Amino acid sequence: MTVTELSLSGVLLIEPDVYRDGRGYFMETWNRQTYAEHGLDVDFVQDNLSFSKHGVLRGLHFQNPYPQGKLVSVLRGEVFDVAVDLRANSDTFGSWEGVTLSANNGRQLYVPEGFAHGFVVTSADALFHYKCTNAYHPEAEGIVRWDDPEIDITWPVSDPVLSDRDAAAPRLREIDAFQTSMV
């Protein structure tokens, strides 16, 4: 397994060992001891699965209080996955990191607590899996506009399919400072 810390502190790109042969492949997607040895010593309390069609963009979502760290991966298809730093007093507040995750490349991204998270489907469809360090708390959920010009994410789509809620999301500067001041 290869673990690379990306440009935003705490955001990890994980490339598990994949064992391929004529039958297909095998890979370990979570092992507490192995991941802890590679710097990811967290407790996951909830797993989620979503299915989306091409061009669907979900995000940028966060929780505060009760922030969630997420270990995300794609079981079918491909997505462009994004983490946005919302940590109070962080030198990289409002900065983003994006990577392509797919069933073929087997990559995982760890998005730590204190970040907003989103993804867009770049294949025909995608089955997206994520493990969370905190349970879902609807009263704590926040959202940042996917195309906020101050964050300036370079999405691989120009006209994504959005939920009504995501389409109406506020820009980061329009969100109460308490709501986004995390960890």
C-alpha positions as protocol buffer text, in pm:
chain_id: "A"
residue {
  index: 1
  type: MET
  ca { x: 0 y: 0 z: 0 }
}
residue {
  index: 2
  type: THR
  ca { x: 120 y: 347 z: -84 }
}
residue {
  index: 3
  type: VAL
  ca { x: -6 y: 647 z: 114 }
}
residue {
  index: 4
  type: THR
  ca { x: 68 y: 999 z: -8 }
}
residue {
  index: 5
  type: GLU
  ca { x: -20 y: 1314 z: 185 }
}
residue {
  index: 6
  type: LEU
  ca { x: -149 y: 1564 z: -69 }
}
residue {
  index: 7
  type: SER
  ca { x: -105 y: 1942 z: -63 }
}
residue {
  index: 8
  type: LEU
  ca { x: -369 y: 1994 z: 209 }
}
residue {
  index: 9
  type: SER
  ca { x: -254 y: 1867 z: 547 }
}
residue {
  index: 10
  type: GLY
  ca { x: -434 y: 1547 z: 644 }
}
residue {
  index: 11
  type: VAL
  ca { x: -573 y: 1467 z: 298 }
}
residue {
  index: 12
  type: LEU
  ca { x: -432 y: 1127 z: 201 }
}
residue {
  index: 13
  type: LEU
  ca { x: -428 y: 947 z: -133 }
}
residue {
  index: 14
  type: ILE
  ca { x: -422 y: 574 z: -63 }
}
residue {
  index: 15
  type: GLU
  ca { x: -327 y: 320 z: -326 }
}
residue {
  index: 16
  type: PRO
  ca { x: -395 y: -27 z: -185 }
}
residue {
  index: 17
  type: ASP
  ca { x: -205 y: -327 z: -314 }
}
residue {
  index: 18
  type: VAL
  ca { x: -412 y: -489 z: -589 }
}
residue {
  index: 19
  type: TYR
  ca { x: -355 y: -854 z: -673 }
}
residue {
  index: 20
  type: ARG
  ca { x: -465 y: -927 z: -1030 }
}
residue {
  index: 21
  type: ASP
  ca { x: -479 y: -1250 z: -1225 }
}
residue {
  index: 22
  type: GLY
  ca { x: -690 y: -1405 z: -1499 }
}
residue {
  index: 23
  type: ARG
  ca { x: -991 y: -1429 z: -1268 }
}
residue {
  index: 24
  type: GLY
  ca { x: -996 y: -1059 z: -1177 }
}
residue {
  index: 25
  type: TYR
  ca { x: -844 y: -896 z: -872 }
}
residue {
  index: 26
  type: PHE
  ca { x: -836 y: -881 z: -492 }
}
residue {
  index: 27
  type: MET
  ca { x: -757 y: -584 z: -270 }
}
residue {
  index: 28
  type: GLU
  ca { x: -796 y: -502 z: 97 }
}
residue {
  index: 29
  type: THR
  ca { x: -1001 y: -183 z: 133 }
}
residue {
  index: 30
  type: TRP
  ca { x: -974 y: -143 z: 511 }
}
residue {
  index: 31
  type: ASN
  ca { x: -764 y: -304 z: 782 }
}
residue {
  index: 32
  type: ARG
  ca { x: -742 y: -104 z: 1105 }
}
residue {
  index: 33
  type: GLN
  ca { x: -388 y: -215 z: 1190 }
}
residue {
  index: 34
  type: THR
  ca { x: -242 y: -172 z: 840 }
}
residue {
  index: 35
  type: TYR
  ca { x: -398 y: 170 z: 787 }
}
residue {
  index: 36
  type: ALA
  ca { x: -291 y: 285 z: 1135 }
}
residue {
  index: 37
  type: GLU
  ca { x: 66 y: 183 z: 1050 }
}
residue {
  index: 38
  type: HIS
  ca { x: 38 y: 415 z: 748 }
}
residue {
  index: 39
  type: GLY
  ca { x: -86 y: 711 z: 956 }
}
residue {
  index: 40
  type: LEU
  ca { x: -463 y: 664 z: 933 }
}
residue {
  index: 41
  type: ASP
  ca { x: -554 y: 574 z: 1291 }
}
residue {
  index: 42
  type: VAL
  ca { x: -927 y: 657 z: 1299 }
}
residue {
  index: 43
  type: ASP
  ca { x: -1249 y: 494 z: 1410 }
}
residue {
  index: 44
  type: PHE
  ca { x: -1517 y: 457 z: 1147 }
}
residue {
  index: 45
  type: VAL
  ca { x: -1876 y: 443 z: 1272 }
}
residue {
  index: 46
  type: GLN
  ca { x: -2083 y: 452 z: 952 }
}
residue {
  index: 47
  type: ASP
  ca { x: -2054 y: 332 z: 592 }
}
residue {
  index: 48
  type: ASN
  ca { x: -2247 y: 491 z: 304 }
}
residue {
  index: 49
  type: LEU
  ca { x: -2304 y: 392 z: -57 }
}
residue {
  index: 50
  type: SER
  ca { x: -2438 y: 610 z: -338 }
}
residue {
  index: 51
  type: PHE
  ca { x: -2515 y: 541 z: -702 }
}
residue {
  index: 52
  type: SER
  ca { x: -2510 y: 828 z: -950 }
}
residue {
  index: 53
  type: LYS
  ca { x: -2532 y: 874 z: -1325 }
}
residue {
  index: 54
  type: HIS
  ca { x: -2287 y: 1056 z: -1552 }
}
residue {
  index: 55
  type: GLY
  ca { x: -2252 y: 1426 z: -1471 }
}
residue {
  index: 56
  type: VAL
  ca { x: -2410 y: 1407 z: -1126 }
}
residue {
  index: 57
  type: LEU
  ca { x: -2225 y: 1630 z: -880 }
}
residue {
  index: 58
  type: ARG
  ca { x: -2283 y: 1579 z: -507 }
}
residue {
  index: 59
  type: GLY
  ca { x: -2144 y: 1838 z: -269 }
}
residue {
  index: 60
  type: LEU
  ca { x: -1973 y: 2026 z: -130 }
}
residue {
  index: 61
  type: HIS
  ca { x: -2103 y: 1887 z: 201 }
}
residue {
  index: 62
  type: PHE
  ca { x: -1975 y: 1909 z: 558 }
}
residue {
  index: 63
  type: GLN
  ca { x: -2099 y: 1871 z: 915 }
}
residue {
  index: 64
  type: ASN
  ca { x: -2041 y: 2115 z: 1199 }
}
residue {
  index: 65
  type: PRO
  ca { x: -2053 y: 2034 z: 1480 }
}
residue {
  index: 66
  type: TYR
  ca { x: -1993 y: 1660 z: 1452 }
}
residue {
  index: 67
  type: PRO
  ca { x: -1744 y: 1680 z: 1163 }
}
residue {
  index: 68
  type: GLN
  ca { x: -1685 y: 1362 z: 963 }
}
residue {
  index: 69
  type: GLY
  ca { x: -1362 y: 1221 z: 830 }
}
residue {
  index: 70
  type: LYS
  ca { x: -1430 y: 1011 z: 520 }
}
residue {
  index: 71
  type: LEU
  ca { x: -1242 y: 732 z: 348 }
}
residue {
  index: 72
  type: VAL
  ca { x: -1388 y: 733 z: -2 }
}
residue {
  index: 73
  type: SER
  ca { x: -1358 y: 492 z: -294 }
}
residue {
  index: 74
  type: VAL
  ca { x: -1536 y: 396 z: -613 }
}
residue {
  index: 75
  type: LEU
  ca { x: -1668 y: 43 z: -657 }
}
residue {
  index: 76
  type: ARG
  ca { x: -1791 y: 94 z: -1015 }
}
residue {
  index: 77
  type: GLY
  ca { x: -1714 y: 371 z: -1262 }
}
residue {
  index: 78
  type: GLU
  ca { x: -1510 y: 687 z: -1209 }
}
residue {
  index: 79
  type: VAL
  ca { x: -1544 y: 1016 z: -1024 }
}
residue {
  index: 80
  type: PHE
  ca { x: -1349 y: 1335 z: -973 }
}
residue {
  index: 81
  type: ASP
  ca { x: -1338 y: 1371 z: -594 }
}
residue {
  index: 82
  type: VAL
  ca { x: -1275 y: 1701 z: -410 }
}
residue {
  index: 83
  type: ALA
  ca { x: -1186 y: 1805 z: -55 }
}
residue {
  index: 84
  type: VAL
  ca { x: -1207 y: 2172 z: 55 }
}
residue {
  index: 85
  type: ASP
  ca { x: -1031 y: 2288 z: 372 }
}
residue {
  index: 86
  type: LEU
  ca { x: -1274 y: 2448 z: 622 }
}
residue {
  index: 87
  type: ARG
  ca { x: -1051 y: 2419 z: 930 }
}
residue {
  index: 88
  type: ALA
  ca { x: -1040 y: 2728 z: 1148 }
}
residue {
  index: 89
  type: ASN
  ca { x: -702 y: 2902 z: 1149 }
}
residue {
  index: 90
  type: SER
  ca { x: -571 y: 2679 z: 869 }
}
residue {
  index: 91
  type: ASP
  ca { x: -320 y: 2837 z: 630 }
}
residue {
  index: 92
  type: THR
  ca { x: -506 y: 2657 z: 350 }
}
residue {
  index: 93
  type: PHE
  ca { x: -864 y: 2754 z: 450 }
}
residue {
  index: 94
  type: GLY
  ca { x: -1078 y: 2756 z: 134 }
}
residue {
  index: 95
  type: SER
  ca { x: -820 y: 2563 z: -70 }
}
residue {
  index: 96
  type: TRP
  ca { x: -912 y: 2242 z: -250 }
}
residue {
  index: 97
  type: GLU
  ca { x: -757 y: 1915 z: -363 }
}
residue {
  index: 98
  type: GLY
  ca { x: -905 y: 1692 z: -632 }
}
residue {
  index: 99
  type: VAL
  ca { x: -822 y: 1342 z: -754 }
}
residue {
  index: 100
  type: THR
  ca { x: -969 y: 1088 z: -992 }
}
residue {
  index: 101
  type: LEU
  ca { x: -1095 y: 775 z: -818 }
}
residue {
  index: 102
  type: SER
  ca { x: -1218 y: 474 z: -1012 }
}
residue {
  index: 103
  type: ALA
  ca { x: -1294 y: 107 z: -981 }
}
residue {
  index: 104
  type: ASN
  ca { x: -1003 y: 47 z: -1219 }
}
residue {
  index: 105
  type: ASN
  ca { x: -736 y: 245 z: -1031 }
}
residue {
  index: 106
  type: GLY
  ca { x: -853 y: 124 z: -685 }
}
residue {
  index: 107
  type: ARG
  ca { x: -746 y: 450 z: -522 }
}
residue {
  index: 108
  type: GLN
  ca { x: -898 y: 581 z: -201 }
}
residue {
  index: 109
  type: LEU
  ca { x: -900 y: 934 z: -65 }
}
residue {
  index: 110
  type: TYR
  ca { x: -907 y: 1016 z: 304 }
}
residue {
  index: 111
  type: VAL
  ca { x: -1085 y: 1348 z: 364 }
}
residue {
  index: 112
  type: PRO
  ca { x: -1021 y: 1446 z: 727 }
}
residue {
  index: 113
  type: GLU
  ca { x: -1260 y: 1612 z: 968 }
}
residue {
  index: 114
  type: GLY
  ca { x: -1286 y: 1983 z: 899 }
}
residue {
  index: 115
  type: PHE
  ca { x: -1323 y: 1954 z: 522 }
}
residue {
  index: 116
  type: ALA
  ca { x: -1613 y: 1989 z: 281 }
}
residue {
  index: 117
  type: HIS
  ca { x: -1639 y: 1700 z: 36 }
}
residue {
  index: 118
  type: GLY
  ca { x: -1790 y: 1651 z: -308 }
}
residue {
  index: 119
  type: PHE
  ca { x: -1758 y: 1450 z: -627 }
}
residue {
  index: 120
  type: VAL
  ca { x: -1876 y: 1444 z: -987 }
}
residue {
  index: 121
  type: VAL
  ca { x: -1932 y: 1127 z: -1192 }
}
residue {
  index: 122
  type: THR
  ca { x: -1714 y: 1119 z: -1505 }
}
residue {
  index: 123
  type: SER
  ca { x: -1812 y: 770 z: -1629 }
}
residue {
  index: 124
  type: ALA
  ca { x: -2154 y: 644 z: -1744 }
}
residue {
  index: 125
  type: ASP
  ca { x: -2241 y: 588 z: -1378 }
}
residue {
  index: 126
  type: ALA
  ca { x: -2063 y: 528 z: -1049 }
}
residue {
  index: 127
  type: LEU
  ca { x: -2107 y: 334 z: -729 }
}
residue {
  index: 128
  type: PHE
  ca { x: -1940 y: 541 z: -457 }
}
residue {
  index: 129
  type: HIS
  ca { x: -1851 y: 411 z: -109 }
}
residue {
  index: 130
  type: TYR
  ca { x: -1739 y: 601 z: 198 }
}
residue {
  index: 131
  type: LYS
  ca { x: -1660 y: 522 z: 558 }
}
residue {
  index: 132
  type: CYS
  ca { x: -1728 y: 800 z: 811 }
}
residue {
  index: 133
  type: THR
  ca { x: -1570 y: 882 z: 1147 }
}
residue {
  index: 134
  type: ASN
  ca { x: -1894 y: 1031 z: 1279 }
}
residue {
  index: 135
  type: ALA
  ca { x: -2261 y: 948 z: 1226 }
}
residue {
  index: 136
  type: TYR
  ca { x: -2479 y: 1160 z: 1001 }
}
residue {
  index: 137
  type: HIS
  ca { x: -2643 y: 1448 z: 1189 }
}
residue {
  index: 138
  type: PRO
  ca { x: -2892 y: 1625 z: 960 }
}
residue {
  index: 139
  type: GLU
  ca { x: -2911 y: 1926 z: 1192 }
}
residue {
  index: 140
  type: ALA
  ca { x: -2533 y: 1977 z: 1157 }
}
residue {
  index: 141
  type: GLU
  ca { x: -2510 y: 1941 z: 780 }
}
residue {
  index: 142
  type: GLY
  ca { x: -2372 y: 2234 z: 584 }
}
residue {
  index: 143
  type: ILE
  ca { x: -2308 y: 2291 z: 217 }
}
residue {
  index: 144
  type: VAL
  ca { x: -2086 y: 2515 z: 5 }
}
residue {
  index: 145
  type: ARG
  ca { x: -2166 y: 2604 z: -355 }
}
residue {
  index: 146
  type: TRP
  ca { x: -1988 y: 2368 z: -598 }
}
residue {
  index: 147
  type: ASP
  ca { x: -1882 y: 2652 z: -831 }
}
residue {
  index: 148
  type: ASP
  ca { x: -1786 y: 2915 z: -572 }
}
residue {
  index: 149
  type: PRO
  ca { x: -1545 y: 3141 z: -765 }
}
residue {
  index: 150
  type: GLU
  ca { x: -1334 y: 3209 z: -455 }
}
residue {
  index: 151
  type: ILE
  ca { x: -1262 y: 2838 z: -413 }
}
residue {
  index: 152
  type: ASP
  ca { x: -1229 y: 2802 z: -794 }
}
residue {
  index: 153
  type: ILE
  ca { x: -1241 y: 2424 z: -829 }
}
residue {
  index: 154
  type: THR
  ca { x: -1146 y: 2298 z: -1174 }
}
residue {
  index: 155
  type: TRP
  ca { x: -1428 y: 2049 z: -1224 }
}
residue {
  index: 156
  type: PRO
  ca { x: -1414 y: 1825 z: -1535 }
}
residue {
  index: 157
  type: VAL
  ca { x: -1776 y: 1920 z: -1617 }
}
residue {
  index: 158
  type: SER
  ca { x: -1933 y: 2258 z: -1690 }
}
residue {
  index: 159
  type: ASP
  ca { x: -2304 y: 2178 z: -1649 }
}
residue {
  index: 160
  type: PRO
  ca { x: -2340 y: 1912 z: -1378 }
}
residue {
  index: 161
  type: VAL
  ca { x: -2662 y: 1747 z: -1263 }
}
residue {
  index: 162
  type: LEU
  ca { x: -2736 y: 1886 z: -915 }
}
residue {
  index: 163
  type: SER
  ca { x: -2993 y: 1835 z: -644 }
}
residue {
  index: 164
  type: ASP
  ca { x: -3209 y: 2142 z: -575 }
}
residue {
  index: 165
  type: ARG
  ca { x: -3028 y: 2182 z: -244 }
}
residue {
  index: 166
  type: ASP
  ca { x: -2680 y: 2169 z: -398 }
}
residue {
  index: 167
  type: ALA
  ca { x: -2783 y: 2410 z: -676 }
}
residue {
  index: 168
  type: ALA
  ca { x: -2901 y: 2664 z: -416 }
}
residue {
  index: 169
  type: ALA
  ca { x: -2600 y: 2631 z: -184 }
}
residue {
  index: 170
  type: PRO
  ca { x: -2434 y: 2949 z: -57 }
}
residue {
  index: 171
  type: ARG
  ca { x: -2080 y: 3056 z: -133 }
}
residue {
  index: 172
  type: LEU
  ca { x: -1823 y: 3000 z: 139 }
}
residue {
  index: 173
  type: ARG
  ca { x: -1810 y: 3371 z: 236 }
}
residue {
  index: 174
  type: GLU
  ca { x: -2190 y: 3374 z: 276 }
}
residue {
  index: 175
  type: ILE
  ca { x: -2183 y: 3102 z: 540 }
}
residue {
  index: 176
  type: ASP
  ca { x: -2175 y: 3200 z: 907 }
}
residue {
  index: 177
  type: ALA
  ca { x: -1816 y: 3182 z: 1033 }
}
residue {
  index: 178
  type: PHE
  ca { x: -1921 y: 2963 z: 1326 }
}
residue {
  index: 179
  type: GLN
  ca { x: -2076 y: 2711 z: 1088 }
}
residue {
  index: 180
  type: THR
  ca { x: -1753 y: 2666 z: 892 }
}
residue {
  index: 181
  type: SER
  ca { x: -1498 y: 2711 z: 1175 }
}
residue {
  index: 182
  type: MET
  ca { x: -1409 y: 2349 z: 1239 }
}
residue {
  index: 183
  type: VAL
  ca { x: -1146 y: 2151 z: 1418 }
}
